[in-house]
Short mmCIF file of C-alpha atoms in Angstrom, two decimals:
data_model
loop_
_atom_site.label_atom_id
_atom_site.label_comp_id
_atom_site.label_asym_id
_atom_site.label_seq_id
_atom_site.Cartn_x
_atom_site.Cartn_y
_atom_site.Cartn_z
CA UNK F 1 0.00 0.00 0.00
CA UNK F 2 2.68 2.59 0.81
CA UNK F 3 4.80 1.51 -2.60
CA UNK F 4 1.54 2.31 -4.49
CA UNK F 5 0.91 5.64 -2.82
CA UNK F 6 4.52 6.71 -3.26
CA UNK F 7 4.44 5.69 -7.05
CA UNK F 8 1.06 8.08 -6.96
CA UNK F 9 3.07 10.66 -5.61
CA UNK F 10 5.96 10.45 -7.77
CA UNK F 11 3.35 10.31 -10.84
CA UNK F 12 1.78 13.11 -9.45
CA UNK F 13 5.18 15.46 -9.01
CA UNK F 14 6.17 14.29 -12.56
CA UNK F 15 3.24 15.42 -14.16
CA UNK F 16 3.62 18.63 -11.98
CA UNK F 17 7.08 19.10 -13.47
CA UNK F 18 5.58 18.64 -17.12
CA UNK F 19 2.72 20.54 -16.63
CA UNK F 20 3.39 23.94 -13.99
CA UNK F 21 3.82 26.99 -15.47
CA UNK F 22 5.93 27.75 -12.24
CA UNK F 23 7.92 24.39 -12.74
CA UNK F 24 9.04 25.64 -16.11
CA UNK F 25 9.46 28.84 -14.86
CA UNK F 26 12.06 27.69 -12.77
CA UNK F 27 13.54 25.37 -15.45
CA UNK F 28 13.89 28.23 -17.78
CA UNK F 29 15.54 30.05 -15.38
CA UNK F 30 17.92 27.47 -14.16
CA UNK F 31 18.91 26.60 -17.97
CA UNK F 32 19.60 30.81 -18.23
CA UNK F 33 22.10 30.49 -15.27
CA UNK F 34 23.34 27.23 -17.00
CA UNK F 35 24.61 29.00 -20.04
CA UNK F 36 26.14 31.16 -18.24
CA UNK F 37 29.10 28.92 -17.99
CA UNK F 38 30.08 28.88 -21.47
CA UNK F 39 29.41 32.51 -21.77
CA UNK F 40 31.94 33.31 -18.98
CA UNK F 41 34.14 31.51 -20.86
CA UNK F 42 33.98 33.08 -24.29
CA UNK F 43 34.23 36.75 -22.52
CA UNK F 44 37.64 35.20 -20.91
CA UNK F 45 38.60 34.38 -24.82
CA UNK F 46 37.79 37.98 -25.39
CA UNK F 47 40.19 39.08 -22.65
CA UNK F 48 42.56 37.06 -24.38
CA UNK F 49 42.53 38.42 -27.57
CA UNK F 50 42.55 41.41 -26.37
CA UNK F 51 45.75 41.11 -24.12
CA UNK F 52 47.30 39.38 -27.36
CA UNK F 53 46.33 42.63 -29.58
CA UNK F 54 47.76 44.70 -27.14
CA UNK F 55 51.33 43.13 -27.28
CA UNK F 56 51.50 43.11 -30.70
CA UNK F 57 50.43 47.06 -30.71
CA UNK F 58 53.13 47.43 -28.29
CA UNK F 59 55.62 45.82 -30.46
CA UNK F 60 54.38 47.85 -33.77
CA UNK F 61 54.68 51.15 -32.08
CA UNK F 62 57.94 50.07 -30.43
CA UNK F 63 59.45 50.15 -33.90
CA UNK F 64 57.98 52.38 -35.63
CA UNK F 65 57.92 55.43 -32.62
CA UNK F 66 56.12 55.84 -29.21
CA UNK F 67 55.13 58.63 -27.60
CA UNK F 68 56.05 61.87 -27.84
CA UNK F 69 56.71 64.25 -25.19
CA UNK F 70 58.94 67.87 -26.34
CA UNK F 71 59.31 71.01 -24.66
CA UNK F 72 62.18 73.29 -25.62
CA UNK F 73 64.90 74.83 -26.65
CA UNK F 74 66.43 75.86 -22.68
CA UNK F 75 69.38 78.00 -22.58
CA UNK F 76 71.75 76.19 -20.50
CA UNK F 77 74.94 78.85 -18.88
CA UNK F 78 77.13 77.40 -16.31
CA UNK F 79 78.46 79.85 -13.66
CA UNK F 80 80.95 79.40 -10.78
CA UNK F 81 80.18 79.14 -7.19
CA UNK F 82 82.89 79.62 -5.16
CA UNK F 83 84.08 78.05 -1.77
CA UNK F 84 86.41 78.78 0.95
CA UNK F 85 87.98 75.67 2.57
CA UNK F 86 90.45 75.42 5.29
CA UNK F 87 93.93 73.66 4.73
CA UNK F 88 97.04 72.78 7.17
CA UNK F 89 99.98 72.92 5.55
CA UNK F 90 102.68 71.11 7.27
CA UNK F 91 105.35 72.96 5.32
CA UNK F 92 104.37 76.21 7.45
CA UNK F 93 102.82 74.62 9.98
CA UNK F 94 100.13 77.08 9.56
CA UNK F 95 96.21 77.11 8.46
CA UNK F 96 95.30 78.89 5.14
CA UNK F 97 92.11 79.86 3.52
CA UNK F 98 91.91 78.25 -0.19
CA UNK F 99 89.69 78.82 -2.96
CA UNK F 100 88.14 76.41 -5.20
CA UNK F 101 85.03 77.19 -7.93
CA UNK F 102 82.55 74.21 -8.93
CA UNK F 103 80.88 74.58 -12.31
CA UNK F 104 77.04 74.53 -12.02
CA UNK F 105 74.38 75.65 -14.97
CA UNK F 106 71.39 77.74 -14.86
CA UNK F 107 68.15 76.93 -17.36
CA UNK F 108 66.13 79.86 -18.61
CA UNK F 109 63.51 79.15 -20.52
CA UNK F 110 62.18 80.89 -23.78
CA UNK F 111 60.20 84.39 -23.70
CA UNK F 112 58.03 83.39 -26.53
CA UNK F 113 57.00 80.04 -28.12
CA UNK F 114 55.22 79.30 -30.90
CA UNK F 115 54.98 75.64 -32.01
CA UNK F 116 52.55 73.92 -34.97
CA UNK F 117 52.42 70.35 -34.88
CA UNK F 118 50.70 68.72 -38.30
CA UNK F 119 49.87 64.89 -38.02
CA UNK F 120 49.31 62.27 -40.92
CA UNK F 121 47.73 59.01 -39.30
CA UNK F 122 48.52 55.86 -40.53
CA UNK F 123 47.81 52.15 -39.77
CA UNK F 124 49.71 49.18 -39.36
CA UNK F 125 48.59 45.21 -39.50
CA UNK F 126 50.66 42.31 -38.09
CA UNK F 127 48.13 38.76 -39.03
CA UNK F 128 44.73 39.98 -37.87
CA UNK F 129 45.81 43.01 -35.65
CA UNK F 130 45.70 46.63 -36.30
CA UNK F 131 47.20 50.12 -34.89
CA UNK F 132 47.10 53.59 -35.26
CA UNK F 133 50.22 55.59 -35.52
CA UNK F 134 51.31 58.74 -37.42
CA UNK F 135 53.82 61.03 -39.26
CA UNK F 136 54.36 64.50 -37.30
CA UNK F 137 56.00 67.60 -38.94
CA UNK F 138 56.88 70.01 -35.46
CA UNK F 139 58.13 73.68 -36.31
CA UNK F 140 58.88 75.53 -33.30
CA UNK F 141 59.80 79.14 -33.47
CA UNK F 142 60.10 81.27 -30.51
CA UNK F 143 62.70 83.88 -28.56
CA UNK F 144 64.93 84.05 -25.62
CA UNK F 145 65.60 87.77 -23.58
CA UNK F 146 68.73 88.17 -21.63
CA UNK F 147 69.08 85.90 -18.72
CA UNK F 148 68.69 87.45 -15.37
CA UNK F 149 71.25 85.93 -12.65
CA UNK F 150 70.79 88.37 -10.07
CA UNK F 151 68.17 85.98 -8.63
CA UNK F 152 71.34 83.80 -7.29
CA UNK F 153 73.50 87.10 -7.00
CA UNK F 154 76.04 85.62 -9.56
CA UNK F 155 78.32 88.21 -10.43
CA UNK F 156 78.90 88.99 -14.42
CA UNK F 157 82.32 87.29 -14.28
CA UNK F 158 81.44 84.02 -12.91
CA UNK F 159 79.53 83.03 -16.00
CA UNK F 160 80.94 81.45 -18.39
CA UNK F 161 79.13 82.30 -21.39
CA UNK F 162 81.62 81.11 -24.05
CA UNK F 163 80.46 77.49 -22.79
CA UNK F 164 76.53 78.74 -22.96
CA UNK F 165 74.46 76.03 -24.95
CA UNK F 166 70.65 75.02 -25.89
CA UNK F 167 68.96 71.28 -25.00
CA UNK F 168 65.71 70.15 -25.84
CA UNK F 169 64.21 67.53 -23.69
CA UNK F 170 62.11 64.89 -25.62
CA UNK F 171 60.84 60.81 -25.53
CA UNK F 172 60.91 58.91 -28.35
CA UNK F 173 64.37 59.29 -29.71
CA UNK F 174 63.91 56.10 -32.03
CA UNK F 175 61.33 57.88 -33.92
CA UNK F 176 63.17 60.93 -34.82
CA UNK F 177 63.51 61.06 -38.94
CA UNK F 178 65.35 64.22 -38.73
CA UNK F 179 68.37 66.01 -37.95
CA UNK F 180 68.08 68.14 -34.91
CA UNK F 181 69.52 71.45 -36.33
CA UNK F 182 68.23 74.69 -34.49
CA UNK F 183 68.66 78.36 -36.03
CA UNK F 184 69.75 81.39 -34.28
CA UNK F 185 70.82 84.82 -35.05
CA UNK F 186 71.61 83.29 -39.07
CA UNK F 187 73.49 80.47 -37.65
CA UNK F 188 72.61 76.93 -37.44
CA UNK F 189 73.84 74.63 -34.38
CA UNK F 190 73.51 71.01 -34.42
CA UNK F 191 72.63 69.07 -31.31
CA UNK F 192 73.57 65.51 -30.14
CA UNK F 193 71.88 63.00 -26.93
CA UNK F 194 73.22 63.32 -23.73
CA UNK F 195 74.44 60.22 -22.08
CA UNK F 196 70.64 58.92 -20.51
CA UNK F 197 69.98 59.64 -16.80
CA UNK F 198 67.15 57.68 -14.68
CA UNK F 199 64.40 59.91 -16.34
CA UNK F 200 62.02 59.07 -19.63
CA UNK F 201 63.48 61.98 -20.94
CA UNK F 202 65.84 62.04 -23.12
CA UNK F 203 68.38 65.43 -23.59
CA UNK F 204 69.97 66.63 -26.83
CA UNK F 205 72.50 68.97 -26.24
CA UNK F 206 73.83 71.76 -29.11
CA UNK F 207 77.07 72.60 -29.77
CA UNK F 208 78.27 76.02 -27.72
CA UNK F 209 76.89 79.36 -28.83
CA UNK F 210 78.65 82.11 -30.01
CA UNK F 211 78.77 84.94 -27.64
CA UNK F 212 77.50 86.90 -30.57
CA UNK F 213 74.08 84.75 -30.44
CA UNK F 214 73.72 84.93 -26.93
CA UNK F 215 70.89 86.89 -25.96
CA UNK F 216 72.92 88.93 -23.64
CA UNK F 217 72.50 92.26 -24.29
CA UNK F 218 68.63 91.79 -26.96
CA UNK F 219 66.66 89.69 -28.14
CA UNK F 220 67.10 86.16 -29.78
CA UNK F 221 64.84 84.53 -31.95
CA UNK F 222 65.43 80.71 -32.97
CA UNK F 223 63.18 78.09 -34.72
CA UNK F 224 63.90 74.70 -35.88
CA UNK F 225 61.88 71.56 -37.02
CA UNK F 226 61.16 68.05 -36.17
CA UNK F 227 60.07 64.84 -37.85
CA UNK F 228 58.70 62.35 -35.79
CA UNK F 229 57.03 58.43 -36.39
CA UNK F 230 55.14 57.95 -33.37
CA UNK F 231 51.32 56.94 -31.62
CA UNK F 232 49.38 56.76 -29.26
CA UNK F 233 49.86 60.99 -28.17
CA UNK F 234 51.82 63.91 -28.64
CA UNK F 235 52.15 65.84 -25.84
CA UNK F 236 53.48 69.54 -24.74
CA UNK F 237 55.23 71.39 -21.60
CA UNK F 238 54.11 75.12 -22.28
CA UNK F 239 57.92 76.69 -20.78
CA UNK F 240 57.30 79.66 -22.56
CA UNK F 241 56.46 83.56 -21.18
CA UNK F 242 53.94 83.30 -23.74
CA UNK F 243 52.99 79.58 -25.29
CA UNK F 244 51.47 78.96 -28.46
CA UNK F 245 50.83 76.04 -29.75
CA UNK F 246 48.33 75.05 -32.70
CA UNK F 247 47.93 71.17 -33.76
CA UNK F 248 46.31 70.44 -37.45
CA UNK F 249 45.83 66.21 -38.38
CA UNK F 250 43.42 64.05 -40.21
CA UNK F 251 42.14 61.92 -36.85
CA UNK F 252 38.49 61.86 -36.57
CA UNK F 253 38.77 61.04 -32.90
CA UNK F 254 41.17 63.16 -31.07
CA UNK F 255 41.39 63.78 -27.29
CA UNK F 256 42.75 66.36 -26.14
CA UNK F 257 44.07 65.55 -22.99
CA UNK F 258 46.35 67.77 -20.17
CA UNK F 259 46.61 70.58 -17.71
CA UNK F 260 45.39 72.76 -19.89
CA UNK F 261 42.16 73.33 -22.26
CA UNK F 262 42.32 74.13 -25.98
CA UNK F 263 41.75 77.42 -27.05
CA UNK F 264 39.98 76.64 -29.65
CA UNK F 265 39.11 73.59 -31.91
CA UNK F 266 37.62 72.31 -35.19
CA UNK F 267 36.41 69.89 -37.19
CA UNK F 268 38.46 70.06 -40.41
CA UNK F 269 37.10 69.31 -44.14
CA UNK F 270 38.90 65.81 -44.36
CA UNK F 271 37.02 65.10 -40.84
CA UNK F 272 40.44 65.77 -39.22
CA UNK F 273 40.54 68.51 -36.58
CA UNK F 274 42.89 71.75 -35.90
CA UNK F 275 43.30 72.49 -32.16
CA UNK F 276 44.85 75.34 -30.40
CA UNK F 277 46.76 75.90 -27.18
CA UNK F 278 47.34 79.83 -25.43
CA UNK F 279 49.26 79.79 -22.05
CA UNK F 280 50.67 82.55 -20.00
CA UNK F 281 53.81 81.86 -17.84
CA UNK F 282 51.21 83.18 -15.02
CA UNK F 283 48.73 79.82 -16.04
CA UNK F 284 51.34 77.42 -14.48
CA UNK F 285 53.22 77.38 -11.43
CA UNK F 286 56.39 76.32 -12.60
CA UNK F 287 59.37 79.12 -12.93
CA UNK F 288 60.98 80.91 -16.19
CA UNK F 289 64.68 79.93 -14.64
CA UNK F 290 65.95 77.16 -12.80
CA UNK F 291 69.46 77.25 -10.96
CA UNK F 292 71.47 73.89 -10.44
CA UNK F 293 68.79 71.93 -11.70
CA UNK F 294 66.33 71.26 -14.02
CA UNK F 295 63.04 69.76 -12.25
CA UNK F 296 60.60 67.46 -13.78
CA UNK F 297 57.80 69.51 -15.79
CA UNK F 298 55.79 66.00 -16.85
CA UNK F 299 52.98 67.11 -14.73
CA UNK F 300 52.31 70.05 -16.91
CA UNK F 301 52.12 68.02 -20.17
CA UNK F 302 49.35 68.48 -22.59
CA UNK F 303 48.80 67.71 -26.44
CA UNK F 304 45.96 65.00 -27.79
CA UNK F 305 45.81 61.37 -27.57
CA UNK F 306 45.23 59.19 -30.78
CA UNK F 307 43.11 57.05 -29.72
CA UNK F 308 40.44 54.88 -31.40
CA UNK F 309 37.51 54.98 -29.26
CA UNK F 310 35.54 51.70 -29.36
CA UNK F 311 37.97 49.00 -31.34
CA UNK F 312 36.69 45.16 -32.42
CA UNK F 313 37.55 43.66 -29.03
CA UNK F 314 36.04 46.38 -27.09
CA UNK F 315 32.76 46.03 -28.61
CA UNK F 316 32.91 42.36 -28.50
CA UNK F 317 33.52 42.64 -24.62
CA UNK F 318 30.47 45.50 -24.47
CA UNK F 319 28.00 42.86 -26.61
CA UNK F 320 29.18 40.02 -24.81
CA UNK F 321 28.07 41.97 -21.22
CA UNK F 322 24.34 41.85 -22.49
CA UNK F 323 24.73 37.79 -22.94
CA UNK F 324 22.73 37.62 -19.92
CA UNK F 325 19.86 39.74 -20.88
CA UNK F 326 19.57 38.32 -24.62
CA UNK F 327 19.57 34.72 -23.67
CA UNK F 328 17.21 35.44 -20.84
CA UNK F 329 14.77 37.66 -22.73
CA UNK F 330 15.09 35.22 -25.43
CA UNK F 331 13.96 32.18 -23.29
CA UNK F 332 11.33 34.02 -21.74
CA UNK F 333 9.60 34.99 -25.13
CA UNK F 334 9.35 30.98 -25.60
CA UNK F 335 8.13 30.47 -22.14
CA UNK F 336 5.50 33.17 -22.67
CA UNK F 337 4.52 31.50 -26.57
CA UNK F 338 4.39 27.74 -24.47
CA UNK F 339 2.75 29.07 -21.91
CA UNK F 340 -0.22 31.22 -23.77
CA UNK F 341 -0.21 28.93 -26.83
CA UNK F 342 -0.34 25.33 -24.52
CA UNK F 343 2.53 24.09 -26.90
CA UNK F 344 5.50 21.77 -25.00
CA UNK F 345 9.05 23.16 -25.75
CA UNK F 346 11.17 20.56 -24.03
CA UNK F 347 14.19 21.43 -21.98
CA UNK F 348 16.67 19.67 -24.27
CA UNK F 349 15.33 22.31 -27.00
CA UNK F 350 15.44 25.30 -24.78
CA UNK F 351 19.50 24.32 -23.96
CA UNK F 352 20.04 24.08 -28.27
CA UNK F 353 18.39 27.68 -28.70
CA UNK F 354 21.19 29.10 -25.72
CA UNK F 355 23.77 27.21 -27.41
CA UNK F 356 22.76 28.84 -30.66
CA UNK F 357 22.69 32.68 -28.87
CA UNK F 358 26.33 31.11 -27.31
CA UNK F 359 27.55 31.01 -30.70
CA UNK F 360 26.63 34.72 -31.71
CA UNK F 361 29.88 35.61 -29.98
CA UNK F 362 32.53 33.16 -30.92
CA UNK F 363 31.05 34.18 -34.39
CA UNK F 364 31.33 37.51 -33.80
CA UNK F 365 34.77 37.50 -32.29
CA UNK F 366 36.45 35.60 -35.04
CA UNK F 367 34.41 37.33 -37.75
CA UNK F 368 35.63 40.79 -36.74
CA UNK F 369 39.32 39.36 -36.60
CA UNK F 370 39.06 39.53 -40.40
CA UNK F 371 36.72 42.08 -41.26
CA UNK F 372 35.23 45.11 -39.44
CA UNK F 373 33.07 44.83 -36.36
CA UNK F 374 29.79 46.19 -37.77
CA UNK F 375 29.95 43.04 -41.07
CA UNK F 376 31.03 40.88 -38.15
CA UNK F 377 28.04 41.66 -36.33
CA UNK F 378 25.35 41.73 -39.34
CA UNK F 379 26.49 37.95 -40.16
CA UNK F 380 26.87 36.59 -36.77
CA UNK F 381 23.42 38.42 -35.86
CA UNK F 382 21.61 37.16 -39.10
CA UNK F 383 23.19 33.32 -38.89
CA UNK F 384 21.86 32.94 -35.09
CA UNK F 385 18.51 34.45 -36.07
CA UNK F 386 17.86 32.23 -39.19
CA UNK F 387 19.08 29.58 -37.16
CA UNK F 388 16.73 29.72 -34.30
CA UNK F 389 14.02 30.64 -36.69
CA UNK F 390 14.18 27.87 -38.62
CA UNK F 391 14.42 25.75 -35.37
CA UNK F 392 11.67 27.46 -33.83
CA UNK F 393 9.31 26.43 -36.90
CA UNK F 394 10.44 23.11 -36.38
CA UNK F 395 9.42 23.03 -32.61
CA UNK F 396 6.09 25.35 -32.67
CA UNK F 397 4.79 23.64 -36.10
CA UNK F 398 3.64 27.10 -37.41
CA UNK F 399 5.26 30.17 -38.79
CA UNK F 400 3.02 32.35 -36.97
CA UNK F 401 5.27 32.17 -33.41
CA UNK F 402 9.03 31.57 -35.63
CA UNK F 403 8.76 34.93 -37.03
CA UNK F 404 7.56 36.64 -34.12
CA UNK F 405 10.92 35.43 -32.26
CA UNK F 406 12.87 36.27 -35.61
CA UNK F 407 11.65 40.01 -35.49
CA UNK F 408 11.91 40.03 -31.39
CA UNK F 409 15.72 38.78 -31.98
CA UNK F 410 16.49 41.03 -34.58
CA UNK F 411 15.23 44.03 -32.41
CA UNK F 412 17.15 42.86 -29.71
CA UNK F 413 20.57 42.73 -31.34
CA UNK F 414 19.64 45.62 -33.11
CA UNK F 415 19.44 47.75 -29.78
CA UNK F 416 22.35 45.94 -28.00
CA UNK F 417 24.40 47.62 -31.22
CA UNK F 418 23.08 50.91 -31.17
CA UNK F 419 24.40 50.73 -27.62
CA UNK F 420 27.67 49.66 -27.70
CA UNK F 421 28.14 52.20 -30.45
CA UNK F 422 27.07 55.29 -27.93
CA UNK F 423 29.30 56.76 -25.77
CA UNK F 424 27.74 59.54 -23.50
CA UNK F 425 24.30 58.08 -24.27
CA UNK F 426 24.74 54.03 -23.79
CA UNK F 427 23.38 54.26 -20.17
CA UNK F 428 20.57 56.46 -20.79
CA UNK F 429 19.07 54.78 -23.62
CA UNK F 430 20.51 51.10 -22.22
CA UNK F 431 17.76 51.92 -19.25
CA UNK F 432 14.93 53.02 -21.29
CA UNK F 433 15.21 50.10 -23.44
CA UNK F 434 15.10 48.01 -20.60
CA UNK F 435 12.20 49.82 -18.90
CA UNK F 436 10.11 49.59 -22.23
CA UNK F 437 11.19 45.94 -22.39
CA UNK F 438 9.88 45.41 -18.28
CA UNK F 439 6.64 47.14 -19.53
CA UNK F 440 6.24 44.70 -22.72
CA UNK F 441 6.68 41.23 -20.92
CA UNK F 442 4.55 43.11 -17.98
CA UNK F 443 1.53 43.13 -20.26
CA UNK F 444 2.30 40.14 -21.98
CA UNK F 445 2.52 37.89 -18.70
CA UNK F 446 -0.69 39.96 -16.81
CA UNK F 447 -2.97 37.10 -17.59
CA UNK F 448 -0.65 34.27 -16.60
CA UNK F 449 -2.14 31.83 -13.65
CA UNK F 450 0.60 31.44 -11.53
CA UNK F 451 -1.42 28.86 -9.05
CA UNK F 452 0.15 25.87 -7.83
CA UNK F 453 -1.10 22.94 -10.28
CA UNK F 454 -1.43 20.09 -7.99
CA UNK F 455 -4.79 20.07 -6.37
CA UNK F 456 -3.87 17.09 -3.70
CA UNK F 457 -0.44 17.31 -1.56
CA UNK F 458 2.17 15.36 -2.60
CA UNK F 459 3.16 13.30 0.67
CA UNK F 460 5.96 10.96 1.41
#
């Protein structure tokens, strides 16, 4: 008697489990979580490939140029400091006053500086990797006024102007395609790299100046030009009285970045951009002259980054983030067409239609490794569709239901792209999507009876 009554029972939870709309509920909801294994796993392979892209980046702007950081020409005059030192000299047996002079240097930085920085972008490919770099032509004009010493109190006669030279402090060495030559005064001075010290910096140095260029009793003006491979950013320290600085290139999507705001900026007609920079020696709290040594200015850098905003793996990371809400809204539309229509879907068919919205993204990911993100997209969005579609008419034995999941997918991956295109706006119109999607399956499920479906308790 008690083996029948437990077979009842077991009967009776079985056909419970076939039957419940809260059973399958549940085992739509359980199969969501399920896939979420697999998913995991595929935005790990994104990770991946996108550590992998960023070596090889690494290595393609390692040899063509990296970054570029400039600020100069600084007039660099050594002076003597003298000291008095006391020495016993046995000879005499008596204690005399000696004097010795160490050489130290003094920086002044220019009165005016006026520098125009033109960029050509360019990209390079290694297998199924791409970067941005670029081309830069820098002319940099400017003027120095006579150095003042009387900061120190240095007399005239301890400087030794005959050894008086310029240096120009820059990164990125390796992607210099130009002699450094530097006018002043009609004559042209070469300079060379100093030996490197435990800065990123690097220092070319010119030849000495000839006391006739020295801007000790007027005025000097200078200018000179530099070619430069490089990406990622070019960058600025404004060490002028007055700064200038105006920056021209055919990147669409600049940044400027810094301590300091542009000016003024535009969009050019080749969708490029021409940016300006104006900075008073009174806008940063750094000196005009520098005695003994030359500090470290990095933190009053700016210029614009060359950057490309969203790139393939980005994207693929961003769609691969709403894996969770297309595989569950996706199951829930079938729950909703089972449960209004009375039609079984069986759980092994529910697991091949998450496997098949699994799939989008190793599509998508290995698509976009050979073409751009957007075809990528269209084909892995239109094979998963068709796909489920077709499977859909297979299960539901109608087209009525298959299309309306083929035009409720297509919306969906529709507005997951129009979101991980937006920038500013993916949050605000990522919510109000979702809230019109809430309201939807809100109106769709009102009628559902939830009620428990066994009318006699199931006892052990």
């Amino acid at each position: 008697m008690e083996t029948h009554q437990t077979e009842k029972n077991n009967k009776k939870l079985w056909t419970w489990l076939k039957t419940s709309i809260t059973a399958k509920f549940f085992m739509t909801g359980a199969l969501t979580l399920l896939l979420m294994i697999p998913l995991s796993l595929i935005q790990d392979l994104i990770t991946e490939r996108e550590i992998r892209q960023q070596d090889v980046v690494s290595e393609l702007n390692d040899k063509w140029g990296n970054e570029i950081l400039l600020y100069g020409p600084i007039l660099k005059v050594p002076y003597k400091v003298y000291h008095e030192t006391a020495v016993y000299e046995e000879a005499t047996q008596q204690t005399v006053t000696k004097k010795s002079a160490t050489t130290r240097y003094a920086y002044f930085f220019p009165k005016t500086l006026d520098i125009n920085a033109d960029v050509k972008t360019t990209s390079k490919k290694r297998n199924n990797f791409e970067t941005t770099v670029f081309t830069t032509d820098i002319v940099t004009t400017g003027s120095f006024e006579t150095p003042d010493f009387s900061l120190k109190s240095i007399p005239n006669e301890d400087i030794v102007w005959e050894k008086a030279s310029l240096i120009i402090r820059t990164t990125n060495l390796k992607g210099l395609k130009s002699e450094v030559k530097l006018s002043m005064n009609g004559n042209t001075y070469n300079f060379e790299p100093l030996p490197a010290d435990h800065s990123h910096i690097d220092t070319l140095e010119s030849s000495f100046l000839s006391l006739e260029d020295l801007p000790t009793t007027t005025t000097r003006s200078f200018d000179f030009k530099l070619t430069y491979n490089g990406s990622k950013s070019i960058r600025f320290i404004p060490i002028g009285k007055l700064t200038n600085v105006q920056m021209t290139s055919d990147w669409k999507h600049p940044k400027h970045t810094g301590s300091f705001i542009t000016q003024s900026k535009r969009t050019t007609e080749n969708g490029g951009f021409e940016a300006n920079w104006k900075l008073l020696h009174t806008n940063r709290s750094f000196s005009q002259q520098y005695f003994k040594v030359l500090p470290n200015l990095d933190q009053y850098a700016f210029g614009t980054d060359f950057i490309i905003p969203l790139d393939e793996y980005q994207q693929s990371e961003r769609t691969a983030k709403y894996g969770f809400l297309v595989i569950g809204l996706t199951f829930l539309v079938f729950f909703l067409i089972q449960t209004l229509s009375k039609i079984s879907i069986h759980p092994f068919q529910y697991l091949m239609i998450g496997l098949a919205l699994v799939m989008f993204y190793t599509l998508l990911i290995s698509i976009s490794e050979h073409s751009s993100f957007f075809k990528a997209y269209l084909i892995a969005g239109t094979a998963v569709i068709v796909m489920i579609t077709l499977y859909s008419k297979s299960i539901l034995k109608n087209w009525k239901f298959p299309v309306l999941i083929g035009i409720t997918l297509t919306a969906l991956y529709s507005f997951i792209f129009v979101i991980i295109q937006l920038e500013n706006y993916a949050l605000l119109v990522g919510s109000i999507g979702l809230f019109i999607i809430l309201g939807i399956v809100m109106y769709v499920s009102r009628k559902i009876d939830w009620g428990f479906d066994i009318t006699e308790p199931v006892v052990g």
